[in-house]
Amino acid sequence: MSEKLEKQGPQGAAAPEGDVPVARTQDDPTGRVCQWEEDGCTVLRTNARTGPGCHDNCGVLMYVRDGVLEKIEGDPENPYNQGRLCPRCLAFKEMLYHEDRLKYPLKRAKEDRGKNAFTRISWDEAYDIIEREMKAVIDEYGNEAIWVTQGTGRDINGYGPLMAQYLGTPNYGTGFLSGIACYGPRIFSTALKSGGLFVCDYSQFFPDRYDDPRWEAPEYILVWGNNPVVANSDGTLGHWVVESMKRGSKLIVMDPTLTWLAGKADVWFQLRPGTDAALALALCDQIIKDDLYDHEFVSCWCYGFDEFAEHVSQYPVSFAAETCGVPEDLIVEAARKIGRAKSCCLQWGVAMDHTSEGFITGMACFDLMALTGNFENPGGMLAADPAFGMSVTWSPRGSVWDECSEPIPHPERKNHGGYKALEAMNGISPDALLEAMETGEPYPIKAMFMMQNNAIACMGAQPQRILPALQKMEFNVVVDLFLTPTALACADVLLPAACFAERIGITGHQPYALGAIAQAVEPLGECKSDQRIIYELGDRFAGRDHRPWDSEQDFYDYLLRSTGFTYDSLKERAWAYPEFEYKKYEKGLLRPDGTPGFATSTGRYNFYCAEMAYFGFSPFATYEEPPESPVSAPELAEKYPLVLTTGARKWGFFHSEHRQSPSMRRLHPEPEFLVHPETAAAYGIADGDWCTISNNLGSARLRAHTTVRIRKDTVSADHGWWFPERGPEDGTLFGTLESNINQLVPMRPGKSGLGASYKSQLCRIDKIEE
Ligand SMILES: Nc1nc2c(c(=O)[nH]1)N[C@H]1C(S)=C(S)[C@@H](COP(=O)(O)OP(=O)(O)OC[C@H]3O[C@@H](n4cnc5c(=O)[nH]c(N)nc54)[C@H](O)[C@@H]3O)O[C@H]1N2
Ligand SMILES: Nc1nc2c(c(=O)[nH]1)N[C@H]1C(S)=C(S)[C@@H](COP(=O)(O)OP(=O)(O)OC[C@H]3O[C@@H](n4cnc5c(=O)[nH]c(N)nc54)[C@H](O)[C@@H]3O)O[C@H]1N2
Ligand code: SF4
Ligand SMILES: [Mo]
């Protein structure tokens, strides 16, 4: 262990001159056993994490016999999931031990891109090639000519930026996700409105969960463009919604499809995709007209209410009813339910972000929470800061670097595409970066480092543009579990990553709790964790002396140094819950200066948002039609009359993952789209028919699944499809462009640079005559 880390105090926390941080927790780990023997197996109590992908960290029991993972079960004692596991964790072994797993570093000649012509190499040789090629790109074009990309959530979120730091590039972000449209728009809109991120209160901040006397179930949960029982998205477990319902919570659901939760809702808005902001603004207007808003919260803690009330009067229920295609009286009913509820929370999903002006849609929905005073109250919206204040975000010059010997130089010239909002949030524009790859403007992108990201099969809109752009790069690195279409198309060096059972780690830095990931089995072949790959490669660019950690365990001790834990002390208890209190804005716990209020420029919740005016937008949330809709583009709609929403999550797949897992594939054997039987009949399509879905941008081949659950004017298509069973030899990149619905989605954000069109395009459907 390095000298610096040896100086840590008894709990392993950094000990700057005797000042040892002590973790103040709510839960008592006495008697919590984290490893035992059972029927010849060693059982480890720990937490799941990626890979394969997920947004959560459920508590698991891993049963290991003779070094082999025999089974995985939900840990009934872990407050997070209380024993539940979804199908993907139950089938985890099928991914862990899949014969197609990458096991060794591979290289391939540039002229063989697209061909299965890889050669096994050592890690040293892989690092040598990456060092040589990346330095060549840096010398000729500058550091900013490298784009480091990541996929969603997974375990990369905190660590990916570190790779970009090592390569000295400011261009780091999600790989080809148009408009950073996964939580990005919602996170940034809530930051401007309220100074932070807030999540629904399902008691997840308490280790005794629903039994905690401080907690009350939300009276209403607005499930808005989200399907948490399937997706468990953004660190919310769907079971929490169900458990809250058992304790009295009622639902209002906004979804063009009748989901399982919509079927249990008091009110279900089967709205036209992309029109959510109109509904949110009309709900606000109705609540104000009925005088059901929270006068005290609004007058003490909000900014710009009177003008806001005036502003939303432009969006009466009649307007929303017509725009969204929902009954007027249902909007009035829902507004009264929300306005009169003791508590209400917003369980929102990525459907917000996946419309062109999703950034503003998020603001409109969030305003509803402020209007009804649902902040920091039991059953309302709670601030979501990292547990124990742990920072793993390797931003340039961030405090996470404090103990490193040489600060990594801070790169400039981030490509935010000229969008002021993106510049303010220090974000890149994937849309502008794709253009830079294609055109060399404003400066060229010449190399890609892609980690946990299968861009052409899933994340990227218009993969037909991304594929040639990747193939003309001077150098590409891919780090993955499998040979994906993206890796096959473009990787020059392909590195094998470890699954969570094969490595140590810590959980996803969520607000509720911190946990350790224990290693259950040896990695397959020579797989390594992404974290280790990053810092070992970092030595080639920043020098071995730059880091005070020697091993992965050291690395986590370093990251945990201000929390009061070491990796071992966390592993011994599996999880730890920090202290928690409600009403933090009243107690000065939200603002860095310790004064009451919200961490915004005004100190209040901003109905009027001055930053928006600075970016050139209305300071209030507004409604705008998606650019391609039956209303905004009637001529296009004549040719492509149906509204297309895509990517509603499936139980068995995490995006383009799990297509190799036999039991997950049995759940979803083929790519399909939902269509109303009457609509299907009008086009001569029967359930199960293979069809072409097409529009002005492209087409994809999927199977019709007729169901009355969906709006008659809308089809909902799967995303992320490729066919690993075809093998890498047939020249089709595992058929990745055959059924890829993103060929119909433009790589084009909203006016702010945020927001996309994955959930609001136009299309037509035609039966394929076989
Ligand atoms: N199993 C599984 N879980 C996942 C993922 C996965 O791939 N598989 N992906 C993860 C990721 S990265 C994300 S971002 C989350 C997303 O998870 P969610 O936020 O739940 O998003 P979706 O499943 O895309 O869509 C949720 C619902 O929105 C509806 N919808 C579609 N268009 C619209 C619209 O315009 N307005 C409204 N109001 N509703 C609409 C759909 O019918 C669907 O029921 O899931 C995460 N969890
Ligand atoms: N049409 C349509 N397209 C969409 C969406 C939609 O709703 N509709 N949703 C969009 C959204 S919200 C998102 S976030 C993106 C998601 O897009 P991505 O996050 O890029 O998801 P994947 O394409 O599944 O690529 C992830 C890759 O990471 C690999 N992987 C998994 N775990 C690990 C690990 O621990 N280490 C490493 N190195 N690799 C790992 C997997 O094998 C897989 O190849 O897709 C977007 N694309
Ligand atoms: S949500 Fe599912 S895949 Fe994710 S950790 Fe929990 S059980 Fe595992
Ligand atoms: Mo996402």
PDB file of N, CA, C and O in Angstrom, residues 466-489:
ATOM      1  N   ILE A 466     -23.457   7.006 -37.883  1.00  0.00           N
ATOM      2  CA  ILE A 466     -22.402   6.744 -36.890  1.00  0.00           C
ATOM      3  C   ILE A 466     -21.417   5.688 -37.388  1.00  0.00           C
ATOM      4  O   ILE A 466     -20.204   5.821 -37.199  1.00  0.00           O
ATOM      5  N   LEU A 467     -21.964   4.663 -38.040  1.00  0.00           N
ATOM      6  CA  LEU A 467     -21.101   3.567 -38.493  1.00  0.00           C
ATOM      7  C   LEU A 467     -19.971   4.062 -39.408  1.00  0.00           C
ATOM      8  O   LEU A 467     -18.790   3.829 -39.111  1.00  0.00           O
ATOM      9  N   PRO A 468     -20.269   4.779 -40.501  1.00  0.00           N
ATOM     10  CA  PRO A 468     -19.143   5.258 -41.328  1.00  0.00           C
ATOM     11  C   PRO A 468     -18.246   6.245 -40.589  1.00  0.00           C
ATOM     12  O   PRO A 468     -17.031   6.274 -40.836  1.00  0.00           O
ATOM     13  N   ALA A 469     -18.831   7.034 -39.705  1.00  0.00           N
ATOM     14  CA  ALA A 469     -17.996   8.003 -38.970  1.00  0.00           C
ATOM     15  C   ALA A 469     -16.976   7.265 -38.099  1.00  0.00           C
ATOM     16  O   ALA A 469     -15.799   7.639 -38.042  1.00  0.00           O
ATOM     17  N   LEU A 470     -17.434   6.185 -37.445  1.00  0.00           N
ATOM     18  CA  LEU A 470     -16.505   5.411 -36.603  1.00  0.00           C
ATOM     19  C   LEU A 470     -15.441   4.727 -37.463  1.00  0.00           C
ATOM     20  O   LEU A 470     -14.272   4.639 -37.083  1.00  0.00           O
ATOM     21  N   GLN A 471     -15.878   4.251 -38.625  1.00  0.00           N
ATOM     22  CA  GLN A 471     -14.940   3.485 -39.446  1.00  0.00           C
ATOM     23  C   GLN A 471     -13.886   4.363 -40.109  1.00  0.00           C
ATOM     24  O   GLN A 471     -12.881   3.858 -40.574  1.00  0.00           O
ATOM     25  N   LYS A 472     -14.110   5.668 -40.125  1.00  0.00           N
ATOM     26  CA  LYS A 472     -13.047   6.504 -40.710  1.00  0.00           C
ATOM     27  C   LYS A 472     -12.126   7.122 -39.644  1.00  0.00           C
ATOM     28  O   LYS A 472     -11.208   7.871 -39.986  1.00  0.00           O
ATOM     29  N   MET A 473     -12.340   6.780 -38.365  1.00  0.00           N
ATOM     30  CA  MET A 473     -11.427   7.279 -37.322  1.00  0.00           C
ATOM     31  C   MET A 473     -10.020   6.709 -37.520  1.00  0.00           C
ATOM     32  O   MET A 473      -9.847   5.643 -38.095  1.00  0.00           O
ATOM     33  N   GLU A 474      -9.041   7.413 -36.985  1.00  0.00           N
ATOM     34  CA  GLU A 474      -7.674   6.889 -37.092  1.00  0.00           C
ATOM     35  C   GLU A 474      -7.433   5.768 -36.097  1.00  0.00           C
ATOM     36  O   GLU A 474      -6.603   4.892 -36.317  1.00  0.00           O
ATOM     37  N   PHE A 475      -8.163   5.821 -34.957  1.00  0.00           N
ATOM     38  CA  PHE A 475      -7.923   4.795 -33.947  1.00  0.00           C
ATOM     39  C   PHE A 475      -9.148   4.666 -33.037  1.00  0.00           C
ATOM     40  O   PHE A 475      -9.723   5.677 -32.627  1.00  0.00           O
ATOM     41  N   ASN A 476      -9.530   3.415 -32.739  1.00  0.00           N
ATOM     42  CA  ASN A 476     -10.681   3.173 -31.859  1.00  0.00           C
ATOM     43  C   ASN A 476     -10.363   2.110 -30.813  1.00  0.00           C
ATOM     44  O   ASN A 476      -9.846   1.044 -31.155  1.00  0.00           O
ATOM     45  N   VAL A 477     -10.708   2.403 -29.573  1.00  0.00           N
ATOM     46  CA  VAL A 477     -10.612   1.405 -28.503  1.00  0.00           C
ATOM     47  C   VAL A 477     -12.024   1.118 -28.016  1.00  0.00           C
ATOM     48  O   VAL A 477     -12.824   2.037 -27.843  1.00  0.00           O
ATOM     49  N   VAL A 478     -12.334  -0.163 -27.803  1.00  0.00           N
ATOM     50  CA  VAL A 478     -13.619  -0.540 -27.204  1.00  0.00           C
ATOM     51  C   VAL A 478     -13.331  -1.421 -25.994  1.00  0.00           C
ATOM     52  O   VAL A 478     -12.462  -2.305 -26.056  1.00  0.00           O
ATOM     53  N   VAL A 479     -14.027  -1.159 -24.894  1.00  0.00           N
ATOM     54  CA  VAL A 479     -13.927  -2.010 -23.704  1.00  0.00           C
ATOM     55  C   VAL A 479     -15.316  -2.578 -23.448  1.00  0.00           C
ATOM     56  O   VAL A 479     -16.263  -1.812 -23.249  1.00  0.00           O
ATOM     57  N   ASP A 480     -15.457  -3.890 -23.467  1.00  0.00           N
ATOM     58  CA  ASP A 480     -16.800  -4.470 -23.353  1.00  0.00           C
ATOM     59  C   ASP A 480     -16.704  -5.881 -22.774  1.00  0.00           C
ATOM     60  O   ASP A 480     -15.612  -6.414 -22.560  1.00  0.00           O
ATOM     61  N   LEU A 481     -17.882  -6.478 -22.548  1.00  0.00           N
ATOM     62  CA  LEU A 481     -17.951  -7.868 -22.096  1.00  0.00           C
ATOM     63  C   LEU A 481     -17.989  -8.811 -23.289  1.00  0.00           C
ATOM     64  O   LEU A 481     -17.613  -9.969 -23.195  1.00  0.00           O
ATOM     65  N   PHE A 482     -18.511  -8.308 -24.419  1.00  0.00           N
ATOM     66  CA  PHE A 482     -18.758  -9.145 -25.600  1.00  0.00           C
ATOM     67  C   PHE A 482     -18.244  -8.440 -26.853  1.00  0.00           C
ATOM     68  O   PHE A 482     -18.038  -7.227 -26.851  1.00  0.00           O
ATOM     69  N   LEU A 483     -18.125  -9.232 -27.917  1.00  0.00           N
ATOM     70  CA  LEU A 483     -17.858  -8.664 -29.235  1.00  0.00           C
ATOM     71  C   LEU A 483     -19.192  -8.118 -29.754  1.00  0.00           C
ATOM     72  O   LEU A 483     -20.037  -8.868 -30.235  1.00  0.00           O
ATOM     73  N   THR A 484     -19.373  -6.825 -29.622  1.00  0.00           N
ATOM     74  CA  THR A 484     -20.644  -6.200 -30.011  1.00  0.00           C
ATOM     75  C   THR A 484     -20.575  -5.747 -31.471  1.00  0.00           C
ATOM     76  O   THR A 484     -19.485  -5.696 -32.056  1.00  0.00           O
ATOM     77  N   PRO A 485     -21.695  -5.347 -32.057  1.00  0.00           N
ATOM     78  CA  PRO A 485     -21.644  -4.774 -33.407  1.00  0.00           C
ATOM     79  C   PRO A 485     -20.684  -3.579 -33.483  1.00  0.00           C
ATOM     80  O   PRO A 485     -19.958  -3.426 -34.458  1.00  0.00           O
ATOM     81  N   THR A 486     -20.682  -2.752 -32.442  1.00  0.00           N
ATOM     82  CA  THR A 486     -19.805  -1.577 -32.462  1.00  0.00           C
ATOM     83  C   THR A 486     -18.343  -2.008 -32.449  1.00  0.00           C
ATOM     84  O   THR A 486     -17.518  -1.489 -33.214  1.00  0.00           O
ATOM     85  N   ALA A 487     -18.024  -2.986 -31.587  1.00  0.00           N
ATOM     86  CA  ALA A 487     -16.639  -3.463 -31.511  1.00  0.00           C
ATOM     87  C   ALA A 487     -16.238  -4.110 -32.832  1.00  0.00           C
ATOM     88  O   ALA A 487     -15.147  -3.868 -33.353  1.00  0.00           O
ATOM     89  N   LEU A 488     -17.141  -4.925 -33.387  1.00  0.00           N
ATOM     90  CA  LEU A 488     -16.821  -5.596 -34.648  1.00  0.00           C
ATOM     91  C   LEU A 488     -16.626  -4.576 -35.771  1.00  0.00           C
ATOM     92  O   LEU A 488     -15.755  -4.718 -36.628  1.00  0.00           O
ATOM     93  N   ALA A 489     -17.426  -3.529 -35.723  1.00  0.00           N
ATOM     94  CA  ALA A 489     -17.353  -2.529 -36.798  1.00  0.00           C
ATOM     95  C   ALA A 489     -16.062  -1.732 -36.755  1.00  0.00           C
ATOM     96  O   ALA A 489     -15.506  -1.414 -37.796  1.00  0.00           O
TER      97      ALA A 489
END
